[in-house]
Structures are given as C-alpha cells and as structure tokens.
XYZ file of C-alpha atoms in Angstrom:
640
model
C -17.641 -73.976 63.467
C -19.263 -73.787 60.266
C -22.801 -74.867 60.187
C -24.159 -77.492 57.699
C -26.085 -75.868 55.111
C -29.956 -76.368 55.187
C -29.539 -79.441 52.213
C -26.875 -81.298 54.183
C -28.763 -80.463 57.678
C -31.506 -82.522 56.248
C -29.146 -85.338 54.090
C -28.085 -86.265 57.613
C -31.966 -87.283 58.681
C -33.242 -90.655 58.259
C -35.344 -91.347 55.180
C -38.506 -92.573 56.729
C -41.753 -91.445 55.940
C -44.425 -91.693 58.031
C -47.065 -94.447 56.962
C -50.130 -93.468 55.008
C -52.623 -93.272 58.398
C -50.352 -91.146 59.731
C -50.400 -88.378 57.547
C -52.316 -85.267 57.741
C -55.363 -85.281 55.768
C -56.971 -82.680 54.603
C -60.569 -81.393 52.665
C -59.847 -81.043 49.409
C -59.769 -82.674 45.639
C -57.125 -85.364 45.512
C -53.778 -84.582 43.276
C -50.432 -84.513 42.634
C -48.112 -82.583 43.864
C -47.136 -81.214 40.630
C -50.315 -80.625 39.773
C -50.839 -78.567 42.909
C -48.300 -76.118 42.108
C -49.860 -75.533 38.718
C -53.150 -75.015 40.622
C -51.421 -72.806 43.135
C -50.038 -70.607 40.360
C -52.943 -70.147 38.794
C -55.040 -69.251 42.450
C -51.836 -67.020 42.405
C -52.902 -64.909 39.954
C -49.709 -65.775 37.823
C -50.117 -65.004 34.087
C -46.928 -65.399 32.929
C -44.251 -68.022 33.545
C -40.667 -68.557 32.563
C -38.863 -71.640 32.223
C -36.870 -74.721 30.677
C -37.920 -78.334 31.752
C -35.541 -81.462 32.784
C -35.768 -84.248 34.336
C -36.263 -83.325 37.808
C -39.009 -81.219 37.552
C -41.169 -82.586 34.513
C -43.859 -83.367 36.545
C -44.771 -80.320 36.681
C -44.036 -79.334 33.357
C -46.154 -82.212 32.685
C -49.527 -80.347 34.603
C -48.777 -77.873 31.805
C -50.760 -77.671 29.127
C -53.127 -75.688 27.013
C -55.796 -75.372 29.095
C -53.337 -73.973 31.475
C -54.466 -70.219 32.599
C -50.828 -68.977 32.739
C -48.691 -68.484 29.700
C -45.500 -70.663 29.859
C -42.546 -69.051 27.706
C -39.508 -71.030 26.794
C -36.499 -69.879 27.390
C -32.552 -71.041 25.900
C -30.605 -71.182 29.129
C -32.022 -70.707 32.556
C -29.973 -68.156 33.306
C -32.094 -65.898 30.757
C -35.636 -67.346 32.649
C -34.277 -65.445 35.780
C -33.545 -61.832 33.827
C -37.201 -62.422 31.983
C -38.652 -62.544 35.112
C -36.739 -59.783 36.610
C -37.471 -57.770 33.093
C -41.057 -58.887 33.978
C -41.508 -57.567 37.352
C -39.941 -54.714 37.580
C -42.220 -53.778 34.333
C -45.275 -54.922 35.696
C -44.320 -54.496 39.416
C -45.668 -57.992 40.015
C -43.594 -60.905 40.896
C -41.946 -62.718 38.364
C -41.884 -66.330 38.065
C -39.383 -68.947 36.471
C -39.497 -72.958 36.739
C -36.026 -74.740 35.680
C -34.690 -78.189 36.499
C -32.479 -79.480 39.191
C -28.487 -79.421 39.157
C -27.107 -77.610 36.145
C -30.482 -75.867 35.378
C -30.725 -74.817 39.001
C -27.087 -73.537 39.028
C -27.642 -71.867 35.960
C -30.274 -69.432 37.388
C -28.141 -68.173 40.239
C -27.076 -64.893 38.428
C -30.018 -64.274 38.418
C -30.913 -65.118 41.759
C -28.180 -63.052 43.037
C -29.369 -59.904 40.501
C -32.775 -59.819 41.997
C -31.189 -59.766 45.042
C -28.917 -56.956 44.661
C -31.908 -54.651 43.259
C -34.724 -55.936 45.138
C -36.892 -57.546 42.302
C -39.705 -59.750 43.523
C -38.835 -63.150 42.089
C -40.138 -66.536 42.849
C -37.629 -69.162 41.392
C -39.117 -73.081 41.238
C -36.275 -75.740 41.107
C -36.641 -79.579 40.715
C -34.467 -81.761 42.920
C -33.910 -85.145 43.322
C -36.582 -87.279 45.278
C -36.364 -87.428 49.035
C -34.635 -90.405 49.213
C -31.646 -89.383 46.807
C -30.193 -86.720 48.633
C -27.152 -86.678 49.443
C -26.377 -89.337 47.832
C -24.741 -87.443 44.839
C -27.605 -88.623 42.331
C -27.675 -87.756 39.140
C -28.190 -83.542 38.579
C -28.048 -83.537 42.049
C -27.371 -80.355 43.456
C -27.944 -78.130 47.058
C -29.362 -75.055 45.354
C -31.098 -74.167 48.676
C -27.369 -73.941 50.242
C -25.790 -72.351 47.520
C -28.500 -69.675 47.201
C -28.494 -69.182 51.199
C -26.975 -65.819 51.029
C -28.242 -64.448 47.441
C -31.738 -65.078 48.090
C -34.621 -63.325 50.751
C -36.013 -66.747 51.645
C -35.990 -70.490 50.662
C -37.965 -73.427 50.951
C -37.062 -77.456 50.301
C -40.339 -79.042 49.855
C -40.510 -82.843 51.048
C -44.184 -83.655 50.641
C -46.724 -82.622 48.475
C -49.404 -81.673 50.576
C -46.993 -78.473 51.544
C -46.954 -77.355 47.960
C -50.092 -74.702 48.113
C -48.956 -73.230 51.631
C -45.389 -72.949 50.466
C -46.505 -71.266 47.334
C -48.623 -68.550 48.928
C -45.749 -67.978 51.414
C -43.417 -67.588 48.373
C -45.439 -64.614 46.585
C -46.067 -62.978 50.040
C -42.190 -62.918 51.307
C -41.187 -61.680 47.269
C -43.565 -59.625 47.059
C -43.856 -57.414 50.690
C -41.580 -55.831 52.448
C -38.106 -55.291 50.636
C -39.009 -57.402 47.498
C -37.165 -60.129 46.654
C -36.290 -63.735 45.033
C -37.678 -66.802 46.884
C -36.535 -70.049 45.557
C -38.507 -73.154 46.001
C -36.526 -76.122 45.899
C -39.293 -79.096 45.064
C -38.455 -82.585 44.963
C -40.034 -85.172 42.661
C -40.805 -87.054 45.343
C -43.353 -83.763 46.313
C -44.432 -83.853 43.093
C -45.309 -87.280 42.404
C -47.273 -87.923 45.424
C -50.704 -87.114 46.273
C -52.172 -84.594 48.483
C -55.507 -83.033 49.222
C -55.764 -79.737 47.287
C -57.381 -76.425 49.328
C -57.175 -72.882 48.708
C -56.807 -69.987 50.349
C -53.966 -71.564 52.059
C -53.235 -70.150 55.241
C -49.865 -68.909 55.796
C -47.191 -69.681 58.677
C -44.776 -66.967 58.906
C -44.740 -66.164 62.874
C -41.371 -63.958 62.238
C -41.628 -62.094 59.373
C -44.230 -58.874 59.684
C -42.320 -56.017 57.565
C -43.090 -52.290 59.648
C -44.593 -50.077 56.421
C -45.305 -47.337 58.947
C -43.349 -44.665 60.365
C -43.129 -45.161 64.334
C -42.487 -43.381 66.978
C -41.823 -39.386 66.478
C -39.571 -39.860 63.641
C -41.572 -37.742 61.183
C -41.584 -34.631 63.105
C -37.953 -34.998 63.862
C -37.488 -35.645 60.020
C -39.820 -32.261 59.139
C -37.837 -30.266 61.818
C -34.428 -30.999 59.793
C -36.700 -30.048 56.641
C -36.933 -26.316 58.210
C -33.711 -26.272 59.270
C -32.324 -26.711 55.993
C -31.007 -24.763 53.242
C -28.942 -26.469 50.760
C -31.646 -29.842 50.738
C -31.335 -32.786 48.602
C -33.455 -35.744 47.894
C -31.816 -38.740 47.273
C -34.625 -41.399 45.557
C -33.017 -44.792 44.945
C -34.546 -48.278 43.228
C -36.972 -48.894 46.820
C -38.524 -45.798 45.766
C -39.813 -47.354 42.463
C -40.185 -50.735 43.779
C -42.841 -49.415 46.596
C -44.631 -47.418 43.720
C -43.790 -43.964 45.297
C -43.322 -41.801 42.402
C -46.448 -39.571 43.024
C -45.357 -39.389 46.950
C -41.949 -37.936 45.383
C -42.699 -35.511 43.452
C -45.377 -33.872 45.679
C -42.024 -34.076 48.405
C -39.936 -32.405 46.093
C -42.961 -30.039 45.260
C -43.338 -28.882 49.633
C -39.853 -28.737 49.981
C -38.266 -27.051 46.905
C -35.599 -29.583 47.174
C -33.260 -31.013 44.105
C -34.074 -34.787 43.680
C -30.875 -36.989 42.564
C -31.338 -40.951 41.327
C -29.615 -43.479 41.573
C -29.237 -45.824 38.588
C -32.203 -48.060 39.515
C -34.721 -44.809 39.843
C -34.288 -42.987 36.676
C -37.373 -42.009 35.583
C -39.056 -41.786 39.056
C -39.787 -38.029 38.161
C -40.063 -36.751 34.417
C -36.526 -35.647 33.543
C -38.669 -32.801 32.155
C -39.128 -31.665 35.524
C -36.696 -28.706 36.966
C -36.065 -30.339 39.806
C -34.826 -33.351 38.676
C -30.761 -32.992 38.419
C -30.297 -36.678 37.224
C -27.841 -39.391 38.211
C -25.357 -39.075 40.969
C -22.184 -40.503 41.642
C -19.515 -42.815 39.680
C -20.982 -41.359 36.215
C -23.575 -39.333 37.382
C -24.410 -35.652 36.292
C -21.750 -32.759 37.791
C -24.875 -30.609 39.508
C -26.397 -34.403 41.261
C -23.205 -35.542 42.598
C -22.067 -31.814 43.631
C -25.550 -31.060 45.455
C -25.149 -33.989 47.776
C -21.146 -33.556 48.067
C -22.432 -29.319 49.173
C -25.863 -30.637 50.344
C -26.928 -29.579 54.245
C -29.415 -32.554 54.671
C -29.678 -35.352 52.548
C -32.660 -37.352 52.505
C -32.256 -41.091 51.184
C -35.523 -42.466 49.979
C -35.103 -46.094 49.240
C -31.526 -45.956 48.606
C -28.630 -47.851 50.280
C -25.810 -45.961 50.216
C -23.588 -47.689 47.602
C -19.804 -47.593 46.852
C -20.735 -46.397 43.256
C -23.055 -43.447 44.686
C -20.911 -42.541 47.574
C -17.225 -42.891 46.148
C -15.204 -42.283 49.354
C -17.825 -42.938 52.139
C -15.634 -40.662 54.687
C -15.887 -37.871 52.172
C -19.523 -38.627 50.821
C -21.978 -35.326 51.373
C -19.563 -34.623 54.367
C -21.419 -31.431 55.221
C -25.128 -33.095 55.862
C -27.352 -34.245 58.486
C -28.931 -37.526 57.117
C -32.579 -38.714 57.150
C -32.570 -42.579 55.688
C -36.141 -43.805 54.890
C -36.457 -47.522 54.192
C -37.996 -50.694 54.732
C -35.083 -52.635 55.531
C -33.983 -51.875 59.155
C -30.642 -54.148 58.212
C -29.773 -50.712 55.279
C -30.228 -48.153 58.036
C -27.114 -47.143 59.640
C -24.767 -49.972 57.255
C -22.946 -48.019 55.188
C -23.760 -43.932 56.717
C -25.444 -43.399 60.207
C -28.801 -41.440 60.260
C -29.493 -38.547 62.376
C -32.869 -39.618 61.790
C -33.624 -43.132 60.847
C -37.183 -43.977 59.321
C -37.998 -48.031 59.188
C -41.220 -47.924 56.669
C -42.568 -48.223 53.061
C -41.182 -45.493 50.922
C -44.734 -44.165 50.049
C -46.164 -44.782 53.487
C -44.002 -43.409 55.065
C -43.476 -39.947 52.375
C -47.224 -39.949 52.808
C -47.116 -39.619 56.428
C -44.105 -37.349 56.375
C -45.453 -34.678 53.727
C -48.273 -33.320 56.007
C -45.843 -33.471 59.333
C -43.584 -30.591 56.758
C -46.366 -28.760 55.662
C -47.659 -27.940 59.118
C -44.153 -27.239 59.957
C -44.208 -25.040 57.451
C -47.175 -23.083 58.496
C -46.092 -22.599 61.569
C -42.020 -21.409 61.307
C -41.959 -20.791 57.568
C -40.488 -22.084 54.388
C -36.699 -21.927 54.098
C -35.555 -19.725 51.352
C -33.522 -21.836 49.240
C -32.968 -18.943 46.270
C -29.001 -19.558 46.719
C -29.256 -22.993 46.651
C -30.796 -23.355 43.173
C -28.568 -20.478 41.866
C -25.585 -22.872 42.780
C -27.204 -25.795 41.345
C -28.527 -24.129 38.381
C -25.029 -23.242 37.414
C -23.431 -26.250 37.843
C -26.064 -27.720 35.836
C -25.658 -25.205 32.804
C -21.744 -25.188 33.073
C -21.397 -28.590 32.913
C -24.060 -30.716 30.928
C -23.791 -34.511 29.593
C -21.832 -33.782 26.574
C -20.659 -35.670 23.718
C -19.518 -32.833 21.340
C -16.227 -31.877 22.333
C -13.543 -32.119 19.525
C -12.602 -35.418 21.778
C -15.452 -37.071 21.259
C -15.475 -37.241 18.263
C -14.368 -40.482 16.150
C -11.174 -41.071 14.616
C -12.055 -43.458 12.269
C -15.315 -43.002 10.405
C -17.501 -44.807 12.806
C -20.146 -43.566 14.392
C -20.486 -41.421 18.098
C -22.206 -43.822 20.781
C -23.456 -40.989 22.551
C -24.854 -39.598 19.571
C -26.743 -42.978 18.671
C -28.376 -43.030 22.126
C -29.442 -39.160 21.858
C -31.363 -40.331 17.824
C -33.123 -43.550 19.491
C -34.416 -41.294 22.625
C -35.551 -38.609 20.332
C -37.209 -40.957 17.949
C -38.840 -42.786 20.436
C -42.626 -43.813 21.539
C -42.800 -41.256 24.932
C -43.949 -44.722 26.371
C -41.258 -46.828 25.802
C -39.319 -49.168 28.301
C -35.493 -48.723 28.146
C -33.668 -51.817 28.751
C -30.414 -51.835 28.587
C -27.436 -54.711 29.110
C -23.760 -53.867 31.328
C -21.074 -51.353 30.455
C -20.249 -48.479 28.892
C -23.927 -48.203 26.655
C -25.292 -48.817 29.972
C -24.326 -45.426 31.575
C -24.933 -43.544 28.012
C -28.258 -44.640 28.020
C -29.199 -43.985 31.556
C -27.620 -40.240 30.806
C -29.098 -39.584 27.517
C -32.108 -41.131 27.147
C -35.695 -38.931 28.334
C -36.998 -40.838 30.781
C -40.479 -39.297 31.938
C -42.208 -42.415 33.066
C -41.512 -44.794 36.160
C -40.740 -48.328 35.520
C -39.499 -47.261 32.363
C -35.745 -47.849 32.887
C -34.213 -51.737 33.502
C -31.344 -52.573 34.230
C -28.973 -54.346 36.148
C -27.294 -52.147 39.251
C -26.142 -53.983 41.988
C -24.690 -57.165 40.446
C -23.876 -55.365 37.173
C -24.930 -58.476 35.131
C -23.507 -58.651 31.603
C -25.920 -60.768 29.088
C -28.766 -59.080 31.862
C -30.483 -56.845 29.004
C -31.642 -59.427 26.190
C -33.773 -61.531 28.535
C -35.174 -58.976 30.373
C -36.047 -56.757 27.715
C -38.052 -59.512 26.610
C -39.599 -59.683 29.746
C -40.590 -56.617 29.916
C -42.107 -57.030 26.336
C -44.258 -59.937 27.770
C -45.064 -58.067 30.887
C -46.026 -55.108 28.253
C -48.161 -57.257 26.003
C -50.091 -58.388 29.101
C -50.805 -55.008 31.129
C -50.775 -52.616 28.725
C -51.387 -54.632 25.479
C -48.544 -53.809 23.851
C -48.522 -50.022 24.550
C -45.609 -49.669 25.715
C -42.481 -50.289 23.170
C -39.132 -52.266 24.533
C -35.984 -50.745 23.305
C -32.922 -52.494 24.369
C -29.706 -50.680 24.005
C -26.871 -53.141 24.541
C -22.876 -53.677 23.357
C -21.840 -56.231 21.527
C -20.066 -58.002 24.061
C -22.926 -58.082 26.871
C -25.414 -59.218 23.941
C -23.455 -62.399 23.161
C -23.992 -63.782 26.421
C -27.920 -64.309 26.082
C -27.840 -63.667 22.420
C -29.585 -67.044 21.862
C -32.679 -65.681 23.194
C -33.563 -64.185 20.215
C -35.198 -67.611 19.519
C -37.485 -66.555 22.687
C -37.976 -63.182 21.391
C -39.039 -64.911 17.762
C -41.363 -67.825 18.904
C -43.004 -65.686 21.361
C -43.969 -63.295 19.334
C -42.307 -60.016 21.353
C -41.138 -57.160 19.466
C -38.388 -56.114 21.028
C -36.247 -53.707 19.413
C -32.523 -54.504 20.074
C -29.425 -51.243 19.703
C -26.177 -52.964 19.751
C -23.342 -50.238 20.154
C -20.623 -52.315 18.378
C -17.417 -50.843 19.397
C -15.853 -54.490 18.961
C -14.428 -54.301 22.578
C -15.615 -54.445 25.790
C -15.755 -50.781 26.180
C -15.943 -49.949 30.144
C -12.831 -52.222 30.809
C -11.350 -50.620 27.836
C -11.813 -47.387 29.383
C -10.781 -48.323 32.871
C -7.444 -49.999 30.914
C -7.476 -46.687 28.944
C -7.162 -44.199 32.150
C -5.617 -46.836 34.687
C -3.432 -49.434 33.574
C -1.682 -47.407 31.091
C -3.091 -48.665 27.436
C -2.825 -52.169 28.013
C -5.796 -53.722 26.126
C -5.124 -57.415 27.705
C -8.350 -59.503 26.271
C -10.680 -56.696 25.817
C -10.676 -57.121 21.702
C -13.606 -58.587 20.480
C -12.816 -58.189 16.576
C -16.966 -58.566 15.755
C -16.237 -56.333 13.488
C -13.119 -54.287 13.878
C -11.620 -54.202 10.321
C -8.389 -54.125 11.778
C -8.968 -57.507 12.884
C -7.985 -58.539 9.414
C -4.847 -57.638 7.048
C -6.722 -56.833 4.131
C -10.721 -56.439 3.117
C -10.981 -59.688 2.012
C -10.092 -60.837 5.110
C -12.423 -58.619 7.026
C -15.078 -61.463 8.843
C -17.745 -59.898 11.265
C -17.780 -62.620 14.211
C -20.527 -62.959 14.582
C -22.336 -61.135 11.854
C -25.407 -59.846 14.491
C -27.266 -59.149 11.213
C -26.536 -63.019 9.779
C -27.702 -63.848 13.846
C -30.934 -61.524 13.585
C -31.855 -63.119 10.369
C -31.100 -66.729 11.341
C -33.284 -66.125 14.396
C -36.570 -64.833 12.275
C -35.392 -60.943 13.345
C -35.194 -58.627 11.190
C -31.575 -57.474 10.679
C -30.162 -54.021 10.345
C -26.760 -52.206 10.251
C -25.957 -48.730 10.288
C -21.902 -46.720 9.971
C -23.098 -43.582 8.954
C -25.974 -41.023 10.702
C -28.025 -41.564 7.876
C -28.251 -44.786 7.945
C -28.698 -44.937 11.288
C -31.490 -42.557 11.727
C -33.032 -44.619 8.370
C -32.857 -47.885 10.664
C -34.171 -46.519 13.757
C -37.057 -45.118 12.093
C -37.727 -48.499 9.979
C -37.178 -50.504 13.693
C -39.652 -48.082 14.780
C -42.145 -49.314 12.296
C -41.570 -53.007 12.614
C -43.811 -54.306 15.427
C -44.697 -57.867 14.242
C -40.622 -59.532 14.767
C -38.004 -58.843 16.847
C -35.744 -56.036 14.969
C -31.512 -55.716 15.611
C -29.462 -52.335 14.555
C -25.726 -53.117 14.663
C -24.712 -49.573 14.944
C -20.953 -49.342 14.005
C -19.545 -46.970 17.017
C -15.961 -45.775 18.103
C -14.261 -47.974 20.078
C -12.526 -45.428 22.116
C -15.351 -43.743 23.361
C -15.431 -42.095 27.192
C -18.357 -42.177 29.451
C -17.711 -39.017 31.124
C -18.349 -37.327 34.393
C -16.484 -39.885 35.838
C -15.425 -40.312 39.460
C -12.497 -43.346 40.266
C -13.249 -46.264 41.998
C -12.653 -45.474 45.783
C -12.136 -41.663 45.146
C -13.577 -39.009 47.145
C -17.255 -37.533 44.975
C -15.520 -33.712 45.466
C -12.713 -35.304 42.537
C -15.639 -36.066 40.227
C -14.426 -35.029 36.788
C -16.244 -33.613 33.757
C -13.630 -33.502 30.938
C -9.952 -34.822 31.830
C -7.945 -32.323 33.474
C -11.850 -30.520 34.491
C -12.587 -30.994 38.567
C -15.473 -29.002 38.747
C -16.183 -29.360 42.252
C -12.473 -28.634 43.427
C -12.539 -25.576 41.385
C -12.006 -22.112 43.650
C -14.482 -20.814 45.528
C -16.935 -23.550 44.682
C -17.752 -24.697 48.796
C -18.221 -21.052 49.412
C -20.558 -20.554 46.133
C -22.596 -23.081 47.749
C -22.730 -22.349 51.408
C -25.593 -19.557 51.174
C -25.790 -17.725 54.420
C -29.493 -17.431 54.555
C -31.724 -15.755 57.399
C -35.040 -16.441 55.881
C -37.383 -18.593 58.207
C -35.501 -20.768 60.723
C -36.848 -22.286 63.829
C-alpha cells in the first residue's frame, strides 16, 4: 500500500490551532516568522543568498532589506537559484542557500534539488507554501514540494508555526552541511511567517537519529594497511566525497606512503595537481587509457569517497575484476551497493585517511614497502602510448571551423593558475575535464550525477559570488559551455550583469548537441533526429544572405551588458581569450565557431565491459596481446 506523502499525511489533519494560552512561550524579542528566518540566516553565518520572490513567500522577502547582513542576488528562473548555490558551495565549501516561491517556483528548483543530490552539495532550499489552512485544498500555487522532493533531497521540513522557524533553520545547515552533504528543503508556510513568535538564539537542535560516524571503528584500519602490504599493482580511487570532506592534503600524503596511482572521478579533478606523477587522471566512460586500465589490472583498489558509478565502472561484473576492495565513506547506505568491500570503512574521508596513514606506515616499518617498480613501468607506458589527443588527421575539421579540443587546450594555457573551471553538460564537458590543468581543489564544477544541461551558467556565477566573497575576487570563473546547454539558463546573464560578476563564458558552438550527435554518430547509424541546432550552421541557410545566427550569442552578450566576442579562426581566438582575460569589470562571451563532428575520445559504451575502452576507433588498448601479463608483475620484494 502506498503511503501518503508527508503533505497529504498532514492535509488529512484537522485545521485547529491551539488557542493563544496554549502555546509555548518562550524568552525572546517578539517577531514574525519571516522575520525570524532572516534573523536565523544571518546568526547562520549566511553571506550570500539566492532567490526569486512570489507570493507565497514575500514575507520574507519583505524582512529583506538593506540593512540586511546577507547579500540577496536575483536570479531569472529558480531553477538557476539552485545551480548558484550549488556553484556557490562547492566553491566556497559552505552551504549554499536559495529562497523561491511556492508552486511553480518551488517546482522549478527541483533540478536542482535532485543535482545536489546526486553530487552531494550542501544546499539549503527555502520554499513558500500556502498558509496552514489552504492545504490541500488545491489553492492557488499550491503545490506538495515536500512530497515531490521526498526522494531527491537528504532531509525536509514543513514548517506550521513560526516559533519553529530558528530551530528548523539550525537543523537545516547542520543535516546539509555534516555527514554526506546535502540539500535540505524547508517548506514554510505564510501562515509561519505571518505570525509571531519569541525570537532566541543558539537554538538547540532535535535530531535524536541522525549522528553521522566520521571515525574509523573497529580494526578496520589495520585490516585496510595489511591489504596495503600485500599489494602490488595499487590504485587509489578519489571520488567527489573526497573534495567535499576537504581531504586533498590527506590524499596526496596517501598516495605519497604508498606509491600508489591516484584515478578521479569527474567530481574530483583537481584533488591532486595534475602536475603531480602520480596523478593518471579520469577513469572510466571518457577517462584517460592508463586510469581506467590501472583499476581494470589493479590488485587492490581503494575507493575514497567514490560510489561506484555505471559511468566509472562500465560493466560492474567486469569492473577491476582482479582486486580486493577497500571502500572508505561516510555513507554506510554506498558501502557494499554497487561492489562489496573486503574491507569496508564507515568515516569522513580525511578522518578516516588520517587515521589510516600512520596504521600503513608502521606496517611498513615493520614488513617492508612493496616494490611496485613493475607497476609504474606498466602504467607509465600506457600513459605515454596513449595520451588525450586531438591531433590525429581525424580530428581535424572538415570545414574551416575551429578544433574544440584545441580551444580548451588555448583557454587552459592562457589561464590565471587560480581559476575555477565551470563547465555546462556534454561533449565540452568531458574536453574540459581532460584538457584543462587543474592543480587546485575546488577548482573544477560541474554537474556528474544528474548530468544537468543549462547546470554551468548559474553556477559559474555562483562560484564568481562565492569567489568575490572568500577570496575577493582572486580566483577567475571560466565557464566552458556548448551552445545548446547555454540556452537553457542563458537568461542569467542578466544575473551575471546586475551583480556585478565577471564571469568569463567559452561557448563551443558546434550548432548541435554534440554528445547525442556522437552517440547517433557511432550507434544509431547517422541518424541526426533533432540534434540540429542551426545557431549558426551556415548550412542552415541556402545562400549567405540567408545565413541567420539563432540566437546571435554575441547580439545576447551585448543585449545583456556583456561584452561580446566571436572567434572562427586560431587567431582570433587566442586574440579573444586574451582580451576576455583582461576584461574583469562585465561579464565577457567567446562564441568560438567549432566542428560539429568532433569525438570525445577514449571512449568506453554504455554498459560495456572497462577492458573494451577504446582510444582511437578500431584501437582497444587494453585487449591488445600480452597486455594482462605486462601488468601482472611477479614481485618478491617485501610481503607479509
């Protein structure tokens, strides 16, 4: 039997509230309820806030004012208020607030709900709803966001009354914010925020069941250092929890004891300085050759913060088929889902590493330090044979535009060695996250789990914001985005304008939407079926007269205050990337003018086994002969 959901449990309840001397009073200066959230925000420490009023909450947007210690930054659609705040967070590793209306404003910010979810940004999300006594009654912008967000969010709240406002609040940041981070919608009525309450603060929380475990228990770490000394083809796996628990320094010193290869996944670029040797890059669906062969060859595999994904694993039967697993995480519900551990690890990421990297080193000092010389020889030529590369005779454009690949390689190599890469859904998506030299944490942001097009405008300027704030301005926002993903959100340039946030905005106009393209290209046999854009694809039109870019992102740019660029050739690319580069008072946009047929390559099939992972068409490196022997070393070095 399907239960109700927690908005038509309580529609079901008489509406009777309990008469004024029989309500809890409190110590504390008389307010509103709005008025108490405002004040709660602030106690907070919130300094930033994203949002777009409406009815149903404008009491609170009402408490808003100048004098108000948070900034308040208006948004276009809510939808883009969630990515900011994502953007936000996962820049600033603080939790990211948005405040948006009932019904259709409250629907509109379930993407992004959902996308915080999926990649474990801490989020809290502030709806209006209807007063008390018009639920359920299908009132106007009526809508049960608190049941239709039951399974995208980490926790939810409907508040009733106003004098639960403060408590709910602090609850909010703690449950978003510990643990595995993520979104926490609170669903306020204006009933809650019209009436009057007795403001306090601290508030004391009441969370009886919910006490994350951040420490190792139990004698899990010297089980985990015992595989350590038993191995000889190691690999560390680092995934998004890594970065979210701010364990970059605990990684690299692990790496560092062990000798072992580290491999990201999408959300962890940048975790360890691509610089560094032992960094092999991204594995998996369009990961690097040597990351996805280590783990397929590896002996143990050690997932830090990672979850086990179809686009990491491919084939889970077949995934790293050859190695004992260690899974370190802090949610108990990712151990053992998708690849049981022989040694499990419930804990913070950088607790727990630095527990774990003393338990090796004594284990070290007392058996020895596997000799993993044929390891890296393996590794070190898969790595050398086959490299991200774009300048094969095939890659090469067929008609005068420009390589995206190439593009992405100029704006890296031009850029501040501080910037934040943002970057949208799709094909420019994976070139970035292989090209770009990422040497900084929280430097890469993107969408992974829910792969959100119209993700990377918003949240770039997020970022930007979150940038401005705690590092004043330091740190440069590049977005690198495709024409189709940008026209989603492209209205928030207006945000990017009026809030005075530089972003710097790469559209890779290919004038299709260029991963389906490609998937159409190798699997459904050249049949483009609504994948044309024609935003300017001259053969859109019969004759250059006729030729109409829809839209014109330059003509958009300028319309919004940007500043608008376009580049076909290298020249003028490199001439607009250097001028964007300059330009730090407006938002600039490049429309670079790239080849529409353009492969992201290594590429491994949906639902195909890692081991068919392939470099170049007709090029399996990792089925080649002789390649599982290669990279079985028999090694009698120190064993236990």
């Amino acid at each position: 039997m399907a239960l109700p959901t927690p908005l038509q449990a309580f529609s079901s309840v008489p509406k009777t509230n309990a008469a004024a001397d029989k309500q809890t009073i409190v110590d504390g200066e008389k307010m509103t309820g709005a008025r108490a959230l405002v004040r709660s925000l602030e106690n907070l420490g919130v300094e930033d806030v994203f949002g777009l009023p409406g009815g149903a909450i404008l009491p609170v947007y009402d408490e808003i004012n100048d004098d108000t210690k948070f900034r308040f930054v208006l948004v276009r659609h809510e939808q883009a208020a969630g990515h900011a705040a994502e953007g936000y967070a996962i820049a600033t590793g603080r939790v990211g607030v948005c405040i948006v209306t009932s019904g259709p404003g409250a629907t509109n910010v379930v993407t992004a709900i959902a996308d915080a979810n999926m990649d474990s940004v801490p989020m809290v999300v502030i709806t209006g709803q209807v007063g008390v006594g018009a639920i359920g009654t299908d009132a106007f912008q009526e809508a049960d966001i608190v049941g239709i967000t039951y399974p995208v969010v980490k926790h939810s709240y409907l508040v009733t009354r106003a004098q639960d406002i403060p408590r709910v609040l602090t609850e909010a940041f703690h449950i978003a914010s510990t643990g595995r981070p993520g979104p926490v919608v609170v669903d306020l009525t204006k009933t809650a925020q019209t009436e009057e309450m007795y403001f306090s603060w601290p508030q004391r929380m009441i969370l009886p069941g919910y006490n994350p475990t951040t420490k190792a228990h139990g004698r899990v770490l010297s089980d985990a250092a015992k595989l350590f000394n038993q191995s000889y083809r190691p690999v560390l796996y680092v995934g998004g929890g890594a970065v979210r628990s701010g364990a970059a320094a605990e990684v690299a010193e692990l790496a560092q004891v062990t000798g072992a290869p580290v491999v990201t996944t999408l959300q962890s670029r940048g975790i360890l300085p691509d610089s560094n040797p032992a960094v092999l890059g991204m594995l998996g669906m369009h990961g690097t050759v040597a990351a996805t062969g280590s783990v397929q060859r590896a002996d143990l595999l050690v997932a830090i913060g990672a979850r086990f994904d179809d686009r990491v694993t491919g084939d889970l039967s077949t995934f790293a088929p050859t190695a004992r697993v260690i899974h370190i995480d802090i949610d108990p519900a990712e151990i053992g889902k998708n690849r049981v551990p022989d040694v499990p690890i419930v804990g913070d990421v950088a607790c727990v590493l630095h527990d774990l990297i003393p338990e090796i080193k004594r284990s070290q000092a007392v058996h020895g330090k596997p000799d993993l010389t044929s390891w890296w020889t393996y590794l070190n030529n898969l790595r050398n044979e086959y490299p991200i590369d774009y300048n094969q005779p095939e890659d090469q454009p067929t008609d005068g535009t420009l390589s995206p690949q190439w593009v992405v390689r100029q704006l890296s190599d031009h850029a501040d060695p501080n910037t934040i890469w943002v970057a949208g859904v799709g094909q420019h998506q994976m070139w970035a996250s292989q090209l770009v030299d990422f040497e900084n944490p929280r430097s890469w942001i993107s969408s992974g789990g829910l792969g959100t097009m119209g993700y990377g405008l918003p949240a770039a300027i997020g970022a930007a914001i979150g940038s401005q704030r705690d590092f004043d301005g330091s740190k440069p926002v590049w977005l690198i985005d495709g024409d189709g993903s940008f026209q989603m959100t492209s209205e928030e340039l207006a945000m990017a304008f009026f809030d005075h946030t530089p972003v710097k905005i790469a559209i890779l106009n290919n004038s299709v939407y260029g991963m389906v393209r490609q998937w159409q290209t190798l699997f459904y046999d050249k049949h483009y079926s609504a994948t044309k854009l024609h935003d300017g694809d001259a053969t859109a039109a019969t004759t250059a007269e006729e030729f109409v870019d829809v839209p014109d992102f330059v003509k958009l740019a300028e319309a919004y205050g940007c500043v608008g660029l376009r580049a076909f050739t290298e020249d003028e690319a490199i001439e607009a990337i250097e001028k964007a580069n300059q330009i730090n008072d407006r938002p600039v946009l490049i429309d670079f003018r790239v080849w529409k047929d353009a492969m992201v390559w290594p590429m491994v099939a949906a639902g195909a086994s890692n081991d068919d992972v392939t470099y170049r068409p007709g090029t399996k490196p990792l089925r080649r002969a002789g390649d599982a022997a290669e990279a079985a070393p028999t090694n009698t070095a120190a064993s236990v």
